[in-house]
CSV table of C-alpha atoms and ligand atoms in Angstrom, one decimal:
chain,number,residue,atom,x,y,z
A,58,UNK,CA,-7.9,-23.8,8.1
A,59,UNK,CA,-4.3,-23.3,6.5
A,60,UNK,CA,-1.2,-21.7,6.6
A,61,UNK,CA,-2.6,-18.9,4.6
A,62,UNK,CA,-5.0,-17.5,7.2
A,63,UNK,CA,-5.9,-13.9,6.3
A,64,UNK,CA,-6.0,-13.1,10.2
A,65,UNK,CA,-3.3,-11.3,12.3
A,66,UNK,CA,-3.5,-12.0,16.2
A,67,UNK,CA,-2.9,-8.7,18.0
A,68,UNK,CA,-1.0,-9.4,21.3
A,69,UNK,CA,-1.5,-6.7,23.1
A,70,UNK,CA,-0.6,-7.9,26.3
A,71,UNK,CA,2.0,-6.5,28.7
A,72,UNK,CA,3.5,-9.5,29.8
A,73,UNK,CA,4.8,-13.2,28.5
A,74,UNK,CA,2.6,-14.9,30.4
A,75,UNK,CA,-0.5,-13.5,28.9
A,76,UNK,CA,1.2,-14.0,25.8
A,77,UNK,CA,1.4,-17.6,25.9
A,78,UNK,CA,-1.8,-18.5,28.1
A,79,UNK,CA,-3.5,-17.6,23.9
A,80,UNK,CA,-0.9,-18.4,22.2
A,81,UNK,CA,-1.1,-22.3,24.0
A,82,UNK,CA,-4.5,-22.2,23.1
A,83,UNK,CA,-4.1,-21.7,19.3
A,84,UNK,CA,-2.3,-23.1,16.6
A,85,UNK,CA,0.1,-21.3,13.7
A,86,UNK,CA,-2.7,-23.1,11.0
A,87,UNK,CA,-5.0,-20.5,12.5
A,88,UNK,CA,-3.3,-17.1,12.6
A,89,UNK,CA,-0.7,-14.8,12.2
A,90,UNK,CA,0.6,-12.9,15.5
A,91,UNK,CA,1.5,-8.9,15.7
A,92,UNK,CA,4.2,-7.7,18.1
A,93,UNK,CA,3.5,-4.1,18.6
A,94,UNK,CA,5.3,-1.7,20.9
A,95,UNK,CA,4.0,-2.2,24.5
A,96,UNK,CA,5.1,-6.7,24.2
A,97,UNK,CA,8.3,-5.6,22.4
A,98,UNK,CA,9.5,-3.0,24.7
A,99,UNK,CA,8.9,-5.0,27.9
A,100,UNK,CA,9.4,-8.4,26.8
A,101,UNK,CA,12.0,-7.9,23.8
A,102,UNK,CA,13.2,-9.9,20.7
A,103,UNK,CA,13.4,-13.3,23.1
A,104,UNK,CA,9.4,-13.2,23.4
A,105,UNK,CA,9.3,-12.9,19.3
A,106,UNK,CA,12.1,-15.3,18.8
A,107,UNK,CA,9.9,-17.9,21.2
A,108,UNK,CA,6.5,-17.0,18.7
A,109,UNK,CA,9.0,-17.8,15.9
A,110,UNK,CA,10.0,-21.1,17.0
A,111,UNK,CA,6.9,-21.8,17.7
A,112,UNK,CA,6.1,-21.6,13.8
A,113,UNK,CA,4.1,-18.8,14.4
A,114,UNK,CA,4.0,-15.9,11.4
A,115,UNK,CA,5.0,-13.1,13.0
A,116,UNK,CA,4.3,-9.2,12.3
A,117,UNK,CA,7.0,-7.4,13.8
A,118,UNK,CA,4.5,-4.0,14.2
A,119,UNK,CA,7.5,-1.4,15.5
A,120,UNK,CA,6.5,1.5,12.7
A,121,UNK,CA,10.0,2.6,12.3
A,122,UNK,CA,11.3,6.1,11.4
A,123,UNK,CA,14.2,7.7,11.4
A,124,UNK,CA,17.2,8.5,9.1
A,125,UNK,CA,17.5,6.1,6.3
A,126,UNK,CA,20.8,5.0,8.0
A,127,UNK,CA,19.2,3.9,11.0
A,128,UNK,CA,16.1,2.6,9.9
A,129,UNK,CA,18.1,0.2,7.2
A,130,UNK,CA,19.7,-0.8,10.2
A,131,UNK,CA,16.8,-1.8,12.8
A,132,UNK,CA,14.8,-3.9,9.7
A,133,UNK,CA,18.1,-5.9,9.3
A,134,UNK,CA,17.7,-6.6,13.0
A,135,UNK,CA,14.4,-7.1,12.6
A,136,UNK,CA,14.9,-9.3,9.7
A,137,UNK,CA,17.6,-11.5,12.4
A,138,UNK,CA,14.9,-12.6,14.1
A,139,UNK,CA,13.1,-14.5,11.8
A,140,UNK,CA,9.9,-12.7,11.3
A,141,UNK,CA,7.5,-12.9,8.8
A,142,UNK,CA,6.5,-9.3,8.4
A,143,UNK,CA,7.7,-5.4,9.7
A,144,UNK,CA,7.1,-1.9,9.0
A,145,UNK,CA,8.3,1.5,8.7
A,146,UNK,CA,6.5,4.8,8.6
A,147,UNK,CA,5.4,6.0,4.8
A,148,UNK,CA,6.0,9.6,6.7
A,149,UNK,CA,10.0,8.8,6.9
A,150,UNK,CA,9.4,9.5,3.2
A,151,UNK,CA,11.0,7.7,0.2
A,152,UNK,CA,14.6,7.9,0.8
A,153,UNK,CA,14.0,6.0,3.9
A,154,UNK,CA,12.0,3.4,2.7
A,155,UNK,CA,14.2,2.4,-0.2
A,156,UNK,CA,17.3,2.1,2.4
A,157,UNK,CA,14.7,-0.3,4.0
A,158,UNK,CA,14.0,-1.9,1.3
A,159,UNK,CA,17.7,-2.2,0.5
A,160,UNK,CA,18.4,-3.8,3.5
A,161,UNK,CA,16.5,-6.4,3.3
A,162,UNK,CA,18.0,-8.2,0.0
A,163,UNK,CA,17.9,-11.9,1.1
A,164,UNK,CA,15.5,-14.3,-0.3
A,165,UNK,CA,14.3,-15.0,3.6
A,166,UNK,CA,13.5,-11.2,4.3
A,167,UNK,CA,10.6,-10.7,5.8
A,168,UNK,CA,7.6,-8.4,4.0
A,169,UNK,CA,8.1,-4.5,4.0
A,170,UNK,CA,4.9,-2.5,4.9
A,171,UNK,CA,4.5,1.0,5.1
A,172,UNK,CA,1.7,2.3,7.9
A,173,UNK,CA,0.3,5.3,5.5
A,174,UNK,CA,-1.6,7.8,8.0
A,175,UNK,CA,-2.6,6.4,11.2
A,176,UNK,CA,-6.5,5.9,11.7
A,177,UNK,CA,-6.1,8.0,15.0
A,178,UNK,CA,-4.7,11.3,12.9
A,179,UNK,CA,-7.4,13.0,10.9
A,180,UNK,CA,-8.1,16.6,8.9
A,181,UNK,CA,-6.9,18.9,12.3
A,182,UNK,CA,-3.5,17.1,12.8
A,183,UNK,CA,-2.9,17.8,8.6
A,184,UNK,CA,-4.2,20.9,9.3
A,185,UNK,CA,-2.0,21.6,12.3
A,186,UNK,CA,1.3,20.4,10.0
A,187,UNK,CA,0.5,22.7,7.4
A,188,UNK,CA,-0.9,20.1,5.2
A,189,UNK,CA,-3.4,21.4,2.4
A,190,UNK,CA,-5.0,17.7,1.8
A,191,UNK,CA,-7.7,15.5,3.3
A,192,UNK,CA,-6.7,12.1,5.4
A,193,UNK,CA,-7.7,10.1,2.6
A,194,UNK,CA,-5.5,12.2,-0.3
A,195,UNK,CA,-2.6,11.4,2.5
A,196,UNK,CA,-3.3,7.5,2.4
A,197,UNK,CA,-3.1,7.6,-1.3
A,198,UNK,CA,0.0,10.2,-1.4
A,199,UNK,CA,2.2,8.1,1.4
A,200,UNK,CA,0.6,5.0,-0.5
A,201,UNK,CA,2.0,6.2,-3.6
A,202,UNK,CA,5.2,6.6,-1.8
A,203,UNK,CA,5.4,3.4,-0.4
A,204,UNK,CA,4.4,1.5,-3.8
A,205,UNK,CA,7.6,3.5,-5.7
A,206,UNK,CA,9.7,2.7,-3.1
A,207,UNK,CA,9.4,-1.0,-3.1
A,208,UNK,CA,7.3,-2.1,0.0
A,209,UNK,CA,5.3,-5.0,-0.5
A,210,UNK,CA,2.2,-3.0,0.8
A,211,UNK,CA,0.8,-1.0,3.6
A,212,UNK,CA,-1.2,-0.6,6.7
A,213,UNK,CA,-4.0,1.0,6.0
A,214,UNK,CA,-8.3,1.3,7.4
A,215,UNK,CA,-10.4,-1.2,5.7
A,216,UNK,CA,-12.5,1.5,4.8
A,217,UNK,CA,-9.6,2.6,2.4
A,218,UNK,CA,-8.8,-0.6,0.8
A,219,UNK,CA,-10.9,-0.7,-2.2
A,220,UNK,CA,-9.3,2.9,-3.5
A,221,UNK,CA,-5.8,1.5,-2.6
A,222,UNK,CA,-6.4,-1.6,-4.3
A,223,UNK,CA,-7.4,-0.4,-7.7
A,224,UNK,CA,-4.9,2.1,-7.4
A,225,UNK,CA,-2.0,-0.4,-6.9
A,226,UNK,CA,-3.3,-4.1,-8.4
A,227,UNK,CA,-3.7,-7.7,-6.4
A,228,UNK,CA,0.0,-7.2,-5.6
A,229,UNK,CA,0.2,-4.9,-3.0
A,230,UNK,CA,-0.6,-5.5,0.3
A,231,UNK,CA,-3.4,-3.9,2.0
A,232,UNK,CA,-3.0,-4.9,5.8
A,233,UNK,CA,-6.2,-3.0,7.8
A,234,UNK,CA,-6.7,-3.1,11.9
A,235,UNK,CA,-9.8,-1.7,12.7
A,236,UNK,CA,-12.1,-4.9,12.4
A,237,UNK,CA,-14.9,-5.7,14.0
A,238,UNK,CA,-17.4,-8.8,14.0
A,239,UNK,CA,-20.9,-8.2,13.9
A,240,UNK,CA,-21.9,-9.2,17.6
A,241,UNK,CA,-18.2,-7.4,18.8
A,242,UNK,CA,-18.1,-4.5,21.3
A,243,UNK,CA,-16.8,-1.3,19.3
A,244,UNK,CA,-14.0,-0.7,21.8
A,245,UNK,CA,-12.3,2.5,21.0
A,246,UNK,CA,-12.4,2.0,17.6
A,247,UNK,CA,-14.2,4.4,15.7
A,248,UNK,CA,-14.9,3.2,12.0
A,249,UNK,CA,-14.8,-0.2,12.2
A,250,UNK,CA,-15.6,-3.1,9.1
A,251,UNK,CA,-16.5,-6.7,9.5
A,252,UNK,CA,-13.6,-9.2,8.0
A,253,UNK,CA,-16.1,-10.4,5.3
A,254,UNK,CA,-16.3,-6.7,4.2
A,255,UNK,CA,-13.1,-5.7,4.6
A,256,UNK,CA,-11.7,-9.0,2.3
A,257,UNK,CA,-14.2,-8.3,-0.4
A,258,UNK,CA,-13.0,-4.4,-0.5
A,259,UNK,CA,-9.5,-5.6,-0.9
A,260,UNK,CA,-8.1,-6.2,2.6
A,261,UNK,CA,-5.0,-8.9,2.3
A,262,UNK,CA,-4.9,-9.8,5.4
A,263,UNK,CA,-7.0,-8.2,9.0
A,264,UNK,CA,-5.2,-7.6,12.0
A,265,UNK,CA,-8.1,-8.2,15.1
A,266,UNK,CA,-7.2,-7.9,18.6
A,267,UNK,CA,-9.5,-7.8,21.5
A,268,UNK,CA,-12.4,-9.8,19.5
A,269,UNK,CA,-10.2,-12.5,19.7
A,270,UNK,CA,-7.9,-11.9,22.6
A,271,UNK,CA,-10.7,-11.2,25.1
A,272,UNK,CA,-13.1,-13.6,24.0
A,273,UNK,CA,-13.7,-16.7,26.2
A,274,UNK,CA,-13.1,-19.2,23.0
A,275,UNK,CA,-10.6,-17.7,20.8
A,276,UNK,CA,-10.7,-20.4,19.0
A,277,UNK,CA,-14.3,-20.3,18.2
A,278,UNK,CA,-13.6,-16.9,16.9
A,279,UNK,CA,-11.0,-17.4,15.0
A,280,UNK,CA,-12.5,-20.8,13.3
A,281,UNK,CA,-16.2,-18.5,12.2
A,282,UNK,CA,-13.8,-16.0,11.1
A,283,UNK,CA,-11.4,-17.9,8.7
A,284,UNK,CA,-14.5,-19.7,7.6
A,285,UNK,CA,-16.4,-16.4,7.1
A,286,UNK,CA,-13.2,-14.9,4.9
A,287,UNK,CA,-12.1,-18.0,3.3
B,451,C5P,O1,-8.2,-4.7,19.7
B,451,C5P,P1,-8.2,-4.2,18.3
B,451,C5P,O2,-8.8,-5.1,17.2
B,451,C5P,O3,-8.8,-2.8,18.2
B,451,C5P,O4,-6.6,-4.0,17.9
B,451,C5P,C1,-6.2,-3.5,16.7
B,451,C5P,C2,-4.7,-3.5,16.6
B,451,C5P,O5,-4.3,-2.8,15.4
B,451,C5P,C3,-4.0,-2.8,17.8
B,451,C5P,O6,-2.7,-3.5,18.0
B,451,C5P,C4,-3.7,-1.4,17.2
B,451,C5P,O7,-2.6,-0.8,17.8
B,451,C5P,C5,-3.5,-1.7,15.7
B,451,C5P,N1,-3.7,-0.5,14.9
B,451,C5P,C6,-5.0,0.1,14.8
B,451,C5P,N2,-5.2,1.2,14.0
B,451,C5P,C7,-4.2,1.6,13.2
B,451,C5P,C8,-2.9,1.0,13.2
B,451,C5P,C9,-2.7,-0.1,14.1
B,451,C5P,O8,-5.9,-0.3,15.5
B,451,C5P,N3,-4.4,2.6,12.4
């Protein structure tokens, strides 16, 4: 295993001691780690810095959107604490994600993402916006978005990633939740992909929570997985 594992830990855990109880158990050779909402809100930026330090790469998942103003603002804080990756919402539209981009001009910025439209939105909330287009016209419109204004890819469902990546080239990255092993509960996840499947449809890296964080060997998991996507 290397540096460059394609996997991104999901801690969604509500408090630091969960948090490190897995992360104790694994090593930075291993995996990436996502920070979403719930761990950042109640254990804040000391928990990431603490990830951080422990050589961790870490995903910053906040989905930020706002004005342009503000949301420049937040990624350069974001950006402060050493992180490897963040995002914003493709929705904030273009205007927002250049001042984004703009603020992060330093060669140790972390990556930009956009999240496109969120798995859990389908055709009734378009449809309830006004919206004449189908939830996968939106990934590519938002995706299109994202590309022009400089992100270095988006979140996306592995079942979108092979469109997305002949749409946009090997440069872009395509960042897909939604993962499932073969032998995995389902969860509330509704379309789920194995990694191998999601890799070979274009999928840069896979962001996996509960088959790894609930397992009794994370470790086992995460080993058959790198090995199954390497
Ligand atoms: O446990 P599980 O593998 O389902 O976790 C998936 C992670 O990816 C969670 O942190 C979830 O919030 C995130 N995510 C997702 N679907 C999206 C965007 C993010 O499942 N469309």
């Amino acid at each position: 295993m290397s540096k460059q594992s394609k996997i991104i830990v999901a801690l969604d855990f509500s408090t630091e001691h969960d948090v490190m109880e897995l992360v104790d158990r694994i090593e930075p050779s291993m995996c990436r780690l996502k920070v979403g909402k719930e761990l950042f809100t109640r254990c804040g930026p000391a928990l990431v810095k603490k990830l951080v330090d422990k050589k961790f790469d870490v995903f910053l998942d906040l989905k930020f959107h706002d004005i342009p103003n503000t949301v420049a603002k937040a990624c350069s804080a974001a950006a402060d604490l050493g992180v490897w990756m963040i995002n914003v919402h493709a929705l904030g539209g273009e205007k927002m994600m250049s001042a984004a981009r703009q603020a992060l001009s330093d060669d140790n910025a972390p990556l930009l993402l956009a999240v496109t439209w969120l798995t859990s939105s389908g055709q009734s909330e378009l449809d309830a916006l006004g919206i004449k287009a189908e939830p996968q016209e939106m990934v590519s419109r938002l995706a299109k978005m994202a590309y022009n204004s400089g992100m270095s890819g988006v979140v996306c469902s592995a079942q979108e990633a092979s469109v997305l990546r002949r749409d946009f080239g090997e440069e872009f990255l395509l960042v897909t939740p939604g993962i499932r092993l073969l032998d995995s509960k389902q969860d509330d996840q509704c379309r789920v992909v194995t990694p191998k499947k999601a890799i070979e449809d274009g999928a840069s890296y896979l962001v996996i929570g509960r088959p790894i964080t609930q397992a009794e060997d994370p470790c086992k998991v995460l080993r058959t997985i790198n090995q199954d996507i390497c």
